[in-house]
Amino acid sequence: MNILDSLKWRYASKRMNGQRVPSDKVETILEAIRLAPSSMGLQPYSVLVIKDEELKKQIRPIAMNQAQIEESSHLLVFAAWDNVTPEHIEEFIQHTASVRNMPAEALADFKNSLLQMAAGRTQEQNFNWAARQAYIAFGTALVAAAAEHVDATPMEGFDAAVLDELLNLKEKGLRSVTLMPLGYRDADNDWLAKLPKVRRQKEKLFLEA
Ligand SMILES: Cc1cc2nc3c(=O)[nH]c(=O)nc-3n(C[C@H](O)[C@H](O)[C@H](O)COP(=O)(O)O)c2cc1C
């Protein structure tokens, strides 16, 4: 399938059939997430990969009782850093220096600009910036899942504070932002499966400037 066929095939499944997604396909989707771009390259988020049936069962009521949570094969939780700290920046600089085989000192100006950026914002502003970066990875995951013919439902319909508590995210310096059940559609029981996509008209979406 080409990219447009994959994007037409995908939809936000409301019901899944519990079938397992093969691990190579999951790994491809996770690698696409890892390869997603982010501002400054910092990737200020983590993605929790939940397979445990009991945990998914506990999460369902926190997510407006949406059936896909429990019927999915894997549940991804996109969680952004709750702040951007000097420790995060130091780790990123050391990692960049190591991957690119260069002295960390050569990245001093870059490091200072990152430190200034983070220090010039409140914790909440840093979190919101981190959450926007997480959304880029989230969108990338949706496209990767479609390319792999795996259903994926983008989800904001959940109580983040309660989920953070359940998953102990505060201790990890994270706050949940979005969810994405991965699995296979239950087309017979999903009211949305056969409805045409609604998208804004080209002339309204794209403005010639
Ligand atoms: C950020 C975001 C949050 C969403 N939250 C939910 C959700 O909690 N539950 C749900 O069933 N669909 C959710 N959706 C799905 C949208 O309603 C859906 O993507 C949109 O109507 C377009 O339809 P399609 O994805 O089926 O093509 C969400 C989508 C996005 C991008």
PDB file of C-alpha atoms in Angstrom, residues 16-199:
ATOM      1  CA  MET A  16     -10.637  -4.090  18.670  1.00  0.00           C
ATOM      2  CA  ASN A  17     -10.732  -7.885  18.594  1.00  0.00           C
ATOM      3  CA  GLY A  18      -7.991  -8.765  21.082  1.00  0.00           C
ATOM      4  CA  GLN A  19      -5.721 -10.324  18.431  1.00  0.00           C
ATOM      5  CA  ARG A  20      -2.016  -9.915  19.245  1.00  0.00           C
ATOM      6  CA  VAL A  21       0.124  -7.679  17.074  1.00  0.00           C
ATOM      7  CA  PRO A  22       3.310  -9.581  16.104  1.00  0.00           C
ATOM      8  CA  SER A  23       6.376  -8.293  17.930  1.00  0.00           C
ATOM      9  CA  ASP A  24       8.209  -7.317  14.722  1.00  0.00           C
ATOM     10  CA  LYS A  25       5.363  -4.963  13.817  1.00  0.00           C
ATOM     11  CA  VAL A  26       5.319  -3.486  17.316  1.00  0.00           C
ATOM     12  CA  GLU A  27       9.082  -3.005  17.113  1.00  0.00           C
ATOM     13  CA  THR A  28       8.707  -1.179  13.779  1.00  0.00           C
ATOM     14  CA  ILE A  29       6.122   1.194  15.284  1.00  0.00           C
ATOM     15  CA  LEU A  30       8.346   1.797  18.330  1.00  0.00           C
ATOM     16  CA  GLU A  31      11.360   2.441  16.108  1.00  0.00           C
ATOM     17  CA  ALA A  32       9.311   4.978  14.118  1.00  0.00           C
ATOM     18  CA  ILE A  33       8.534   6.706  17.429  1.00  0.00           C
ATOM     19  CA  ARG A  34      12.249   6.692  18.282  1.00  0.00           C
ATOM     20  CA  LEU A  35      13.074   8.225  14.894  1.00  0.00           C
ATOM     21  CA  ALA A  36      10.483  11.014  15.218  1.00  0.00           C
ATOM     22  CA  PRO A  37      11.970  14.509  15.197  1.00  0.00           C
ATOM     23  CA  SER A  38      11.735  16.857  18.190  1.00  0.00           C
ATOM     24  CA  SER A  39      12.726  20.435  18.898  1.00  0.00           C
ATOM     25  CA  MET A  40      16.496  20.547  19.522  1.00  0.00           C
ATOM     26  CA  GLY A  41      16.458  16.738  19.299  1.00  0.00           C
ATOM     27  CA  LEU A  42      15.794  16.413  23.012  1.00  0.00           C
ATOM     28  CA  GLN A  43      12.910  13.901  22.782  1.00  0.00           C
ATOM     29  CA  PRO A  44      11.525  15.058  26.143  1.00  0.00           C
ATOM     30  CA  TYR A  45       9.168  12.139  26.712  1.00  0.00           C
ATOM     31  CA  SER A  46       8.962   8.390  27.244  1.00  0.00           C
ATOM     32  CA  VAL A  47       6.479   5.881  25.872  1.00  0.00           C
ATOM     33  CA  LEU A  48       5.210   3.133  28.169  1.00  0.00           C
ATOM     34  CA  VAL A  49       4.391  -0.115  26.394  1.00  0.00           C
ATOM     35  CA  ILE A  50       1.676  -1.991  28.275  1.00  0.00           C
ATOM     36  CA  LYS A  51       0.796  -5.602  27.429  1.00  0.00           C
ATOM     37  CA  ASP A  52      -0.386  -6.713  30.846  1.00  0.00           C
ATOM     38  CA  GLU A  53      -4.111  -7.570  30.657  1.00  0.00           C
ATOM     39  CA  GLU A  54      -4.761  -6.739  34.305  1.00  0.00           C
ATOM     40  CA  LEU A  55      -3.177  -3.305  33.972  1.00  0.00           C
ATOM     41  CA  LYS A  56      -5.155  -2.555  30.796  1.00  0.00           C
ATOM     42  CA  LYS A  57      -8.307  -3.571  32.687  1.00  0.00           C
ATOM     43  CA  GLN A  58      -7.428  -1.079  35.439  1.00  0.00           C
ATOM     44  CA  ILE A  59      -6.803   1.693  32.884  1.00  0.00           C
ATOM     45  CA  ARG A  60     -10.092   1.281  30.990  1.00  0.00           C
ATOM     46  CA  PRO A  61     -12.290   3.104  33.564  1.00  0.00           C
ATOM     47  CA  ILE A  62      -9.708   5.908  33.750  1.00  0.00           C
ATOM     48  CA  ALA A  63     -10.121   6.317  29.974  1.00  0.00           C
ATOM     49  CA  MET A  64     -13.885   6.908  29.839  1.00  0.00           C
ATOM     50  CA  ASN A  65     -14.429   3.147  29.801  1.00  0.00           C
ATOM     51  CA  GLN A  66     -13.267   2.998  26.169  1.00  0.00           C
ATOM     52  CA  ALA A  67     -13.279  -0.637  25.055  1.00  0.00           C
ATOM     53  CA  GLN A  68     -10.165  -0.407  22.852  1.00  0.00           C
ATOM     54  CA  ILE A  69      -7.984  -0.083  25.947  1.00  0.00           C
ATOM     55  CA  GLU A  70      -8.805  -3.618  27.036  1.00  0.00           C
ATOM     56  CA  GLU A  71      -9.322  -5.068  23.548  1.00  0.00           C
ATOM     57  CA  SER A  72      -5.955  -3.835  22.289  1.00  0.00           C
ATOM     58  CA  SER A  73      -2.852  -5.959  21.957  1.00  0.00           C
ATOM     59  CA  HIS A  74      -0.505  -3.262  23.278  1.00  0.00           C
ATOM     60  CA  LEU A  75      -1.359   0.035  24.914  1.00  0.00           C
ATOM     61  CA  LEU A  76       1.109   2.886  24.395  1.00  0.00           C
ATOM     62  CA  VAL A  77       1.163   5.722  26.916  1.00  0.00           C
ATOM     63  CA  PHE A  78       2.935   8.835  25.661  1.00  0.00           C
ATOM     64  CA  ALA A  79       4.260  10.652  28.720  1.00  0.00           C
ATOM     65  CA  ALA A  80       6.122  13.961  28.594  1.00  0.00           C
ATOM     66  CA  TRP A  81       8.811  15.149  31.001  1.00  0.00           C
ATOM     67  CA  ASP A  82       7.169  17.181  33.745  1.00  0.00           C
ATOM     68  CA  ASN A  83      10.056  19.662  33.470  1.00  0.00           C
ATOM     69  CA  VAL A  84      13.268  20.137  31.512  1.00  0.00           C
ATOM     70  CA  THR A  85      16.159  19.997  33.969  1.00  0.00           C
ATOM     71  CA  PRO A  86      19.940  20.585  33.717  1.00  0.00           C
ATOM     72  CA  GLU A  87      20.331  16.803  34.284  1.00  0.00           C
ATOM     73  CA  HIS A  88      18.211  16.038  31.205  1.00  0.00           C
ATOM     74  CA  ILE A  89      20.288  18.461  29.157  1.00  0.00           C
ATOM     75  CA  GLU A  90      23.618  17.098  30.428  1.00  0.00           C
ATOM     76  CA  GLU A  91      22.577  13.534  29.564  1.00  0.00           C
ATOM     77  CA  PHE A  92      21.495  14.625  26.086  1.00  0.00           C
ATOM     78  CA  ILE A  93      24.768  16.461  25.447  1.00  0.00           C
ATOM     79  CA  GLN A  94      26.860  13.494  26.638  1.00  0.00           C
ATOM     80  CA  HIS A  95      24.831  11.114  24.458  1.00  0.00           C
ATOM     81  CA  THR A  96      25.144  13.371  21.395  1.00  0.00           C
ATOM     82  CA  ALA A  97      28.914  13.656  21.911  1.00  0.00           C
ATOM     83  CA  SER A  98      29.216   9.897  22.233  1.00  0.00           C
ATOM     84  CA  VAL A  99      27.077   9.063  19.154  1.00  0.00           C
ATOM     85  CA  ARG A 100      28.902  11.646  17.047  1.00  0.00           C
ATOM     86  CA  ASN A 101      32.288  10.756  18.487  1.00  0.00           C
ATOM     87  CA  MET A 102      33.166  14.281  19.502  1.00  0.00           C
ATOM     88  CA  PRO A 103      34.183  15.974  22.775  1.00  0.00           C
ATOM     89  CA  ALA A 104      31.229  17.241  24.836  1.00  0.00           C
ATOM     90  CA  GLU A 105      33.079  20.571  25.133  1.00  0.00           C
ATOM     91  CA  ALA A 106      32.469  21.132  21.417  1.00  0.00           C
ATOM     92  CA  LEU A 107      28.757  21.293  22.252  1.00  0.00           C
ATOM     93  CA  ALA A 108      29.132  23.940  24.977  1.00  0.00           C
ATOM     94  CA  ASP A 109      27.265  26.703  23.086  1.00  0.00           C
ATOM     95  CA  PHE A 110      24.427  24.348  22.202  1.00  0.00           C
ATOM     96  CA  LYS A 111      24.253  23.157  25.809  1.00  0.00           C
ATOM     97  CA  ASN A 112      24.099  26.733  27.105  1.00  0.00           C
ATOM     98  CA  SER A 113      21.295  27.634  24.743  1.00  0.00           C
ATOM     99  CA  LEU A 114      19.317  24.606  25.945  1.00  0.00           C
ATOM    100  CA  LEU A 115      19.954  25.494  29.581  1.00  0.00           C
ATOM    101  CA  GLN A 116      18.845  29.086  28.978  1.00  0.00           C
ATOM    102  CA  MET A 117      15.745  27.950  27.141  1.00  0.00           C
ATOM    103  CA  ALA A 118      14.678  25.642  29.983  1.00  0.00           C
ATOM    104  CA  ALA A 119      15.543  28.097  32.751  1.00  0.00           C
ATOM    105  CA  GLY A 120      13.599  30.876  31.009  1.00  0.00           C
ATOM    106  CA  ARG A 121      10.342  28.960  31.243  1.00  0.00           C
ATOM    107  CA  THR A 122       8.192  27.843  34.145  1.00  0.00           C
ATOM    108  CA  GLN A 123       7.937  24.138  34.900  1.00  0.00           C
ATOM    109  CA  GLU A 124       4.438  24.112  33.354  1.00  0.00           C
ATOM    110  CA  GLN A 125       5.739  25.795  30.193  1.00  0.00           C
ATOM    111  CA  ASN A 126       8.530  23.236  29.951  1.00  0.00           C
ATOM    112  CA  PHE A 127       5.991  20.440  30.370  1.00  0.00           C
ATOM    113  CA  ASN A 128       3.715  21.923  27.685  1.00  0.00           C
ATOM    114  CA  TRP A 129       6.660  22.227  25.315  1.00  0.00           C
ATOM    115  CA  ALA A 130       7.628  18.610  26.065  1.00  0.00           C
ATOM    116  CA  ALA A 131       4.015  17.509  25.470  1.00  0.00           C
ATOM    117  CA  ARG A 132       4.029  19.168  22.031  1.00  0.00           C
ATOM    118  CA  GLN A 133       7.131  17.161  21.158  1.00  0.00           C
ATOM    119  CA  ALA A 134       5.398  13.989  22.366  1.00  0.00           C
ATOM    120  CA  TYR A 135       2.532  14.719  19.964  1.00  0.00           C
ATOM    121  CA  ILE A 136       4.943  14.623  17.022  1.00  0.00           C
ATOM    122  CA  ALA A 137       6.017  11.116  18.047  1.00  0.00           C
ATOM    123  CA  PHE A 138       2.351  10.239  18.554  1.00  0.00           C
ATOM    124  CA  GLY A 139       1.490  11.298  14.990  1.00  0.00           C
ATOM    125  CA  THR A 140       4.499   9.425  13.663  1.00  0.00           C
ATOM    126  CA  ALA A 141       3.303   6.286  15.471  1.00  0.00           C
ATOM    127  CA  LEU A 142      -0.134   6.579  13.877  1.00  0.00           C
ATOM    128  CA  VAL A 143       1.349   6.705  10.399  1.00  0.00           C
ATOM    129  CA  ALA A 144       3.774   3.867  11.131  1.00  0.00           C
ATOM    130  CA  ALA A 145       0.945   1.699  12.471  1.00  0.00           C
ATOM    131  CA  ALA A 146      -1.106   2.376   9.331  1.00  0.00           C
ATOM    132  CA  ALA A 147       1.869   1.429   7.160  1.00  0.00           C
ATOM    133  CA  GLU A 148       2.118  -1.855   9.099  1.00  0.00           C
ATOM    134  CA  HIS A 149      -1.645  -2.451   8.751  1.00  0.00           C
ATOM    135  CA  VAL A 150      -2.016  -2.288  12.503  1.00  0.00           C
ATOM    136  CA  ASP A 151      -4.960  -0.404  13.962  1.00  0.00           C
ATOM    137  CA  ALA A 152      -4.152   2.423  16.339  1.00  0.00           C
ATOM    138  CA  THR A 153      -6.563   4.760  18.108  1.00  0.00           C
ATOM    139  CA  PRO A 154      -5.260   8.188  19.092  1.00  0.00           C
ATOM    140  CA  MET A 155      -6.703   9.027  22.510  1.00  0.00           C
ATOM    141  CA  GLU A 156      -6.914  12.076  24.726  1.00  0.00           C
ATOM    142  CA  GLY A 157     -10.045  10.868  26.485  1.00  0.00           C
ATOM    143  CA  PHE A 158      -8.622   9.869  29.855  1.00  0.00           C
ATOM    144  CA  ASP A 159      -7.924  11.338  33.275  1.00  0.00           C
ATOM    145  CA  ALA A 160      -4.209  12.044  33.166  1.00  0.00           C
ATOM    146  CA  ALA A 161      -3.838  12.748  36.898  1.00  0.00           C
ATOM    147  CA  VAL A 162      -5.404   9.399  37.847  1.00  0.00           C
ATOM    148  CA  LEU A 163      -3.392   7.491  35.243  1.00  0.00           C
ATOM    149  CA  ASP A 164      -0.156   9.147  36.405  1.00  0.00           C
ATOM    150  CA  GLU A 165      -0.926   7.983  39.925  1.00  0.00           C
ATOM    151  CA  LEU A 166      -1.632   4.393  38.795  1.00  0.00           C
ATOM    152  CA  LEU A 167       1.556   4.197  36.710  1.00  0.00           C
ATOM    153  CA  ASN A 168       3.728   6.047  39.253  1.00  0.00           C
ATOM    154  CA  LEU A 169       4.681   8.545  36.574  1.00  0.00           C
ATOM    155  CA  LYS A 170       5.386  11.403  38.991  1.00  0.00           C
ATOM    156  CA  GLU A 171       8.321   9.473  40.458  1.00  0.00           C
ATOM    157  CA  LYS A 172       9.672   9.067  36.936  1.00  0.00           C
ATOM    158  CA  GLY A 173       9.361  12.809  36.250  1.00  0.00           C
ATOM    159  CA  LEU A 174       6.642  12.160  33.654  1.00  0.00           C
ATOM    160  CA  ARG A 175       3.042  13.163  32.976  1.00  0.00           C
ATOM    161  CA  SER A 176       0.812  11.240  30.602  1.00  0.00           C
ATOM    162  CA  VAL A 177      -0.291  13.124  27.504  1.00  0.00           C
ATOM    163  CA  THR A 178      -1.939  10.666  25.113  1.00  0.00           C
ATOM    164  CA  LEU A 179      -2.800   6.983  24.770  1.00  0.00           C
ATOM    165  CA  MET A 180      -2.628   4.698  21.752  1.00  0.00           C
ATOM    166  CA  PRO A 181      -4.072   1.198  21.813  1.00  0.00           C
ATOM    167  CA  LEU A 182      -2.552  -0.967  19.061  1.00  0.00           C
ATOM    168  CA  GLY A 183      -4.419  -3.973  17.733  1.00  0.00           C
ATOM    169  CA  TYR A 184      -6.867  -5.086  15.094  1.00  0.00           C
ATOM    170  CA  ARG A 185     -10.308  -3.647  14.392  1.00  0.00           C
ATOM    171  CA  ASP A 186     -13.453  -5.565  15.277  1.00  0.00           C
ATOM    172  CA  ALA A 187     -15.234  -4.373  12.146  1.00  0.00           C
ATOM    173  CA  ASP A 188     -18.477  -6.254  12.916  1.00  0.00           C
ATOM    174  CA  ASN A 189     -18.960  -4.489  16.232  1.00  0.00           C
ATOM    175  CA  ASP A 190     -17.442  -1.093  15.476  1.00  0.00           C
ATOM    176  CA  TRP A 191     -20.039   1.495  14.376  1.00  0.00           C
ATOM    177  CA  LEU A 192     -17.267   3.583  12.830  1.00  0.00           C
ATOM    178  CA  ALA A 193     -15.574   0.887  10.775  1.00  0.00           C
ATOM    179  CA  LYS A 194     -17.558   1.394   7.580  1.00  0.00           C
ATOM    180  CA  LEU A 195     -18.347   5.097   7.720  1.00  0.00           C
ATOM    181  CA  PRO A 196     -16.538   7.369   5.277  1.00  0.00           C
ATOM    182  CA  LYS A 197     -13.854   9.684   6.603  1.00  0.00           C
ATOM    183  CA  VAL A 198     -14.802  13.291   7.256  1.00  0.00           C
ATOM    184  CA  ARG A 199     -12.053  15.726   6.360  1.00  0.00           C
TER     185      ARG A 199
END
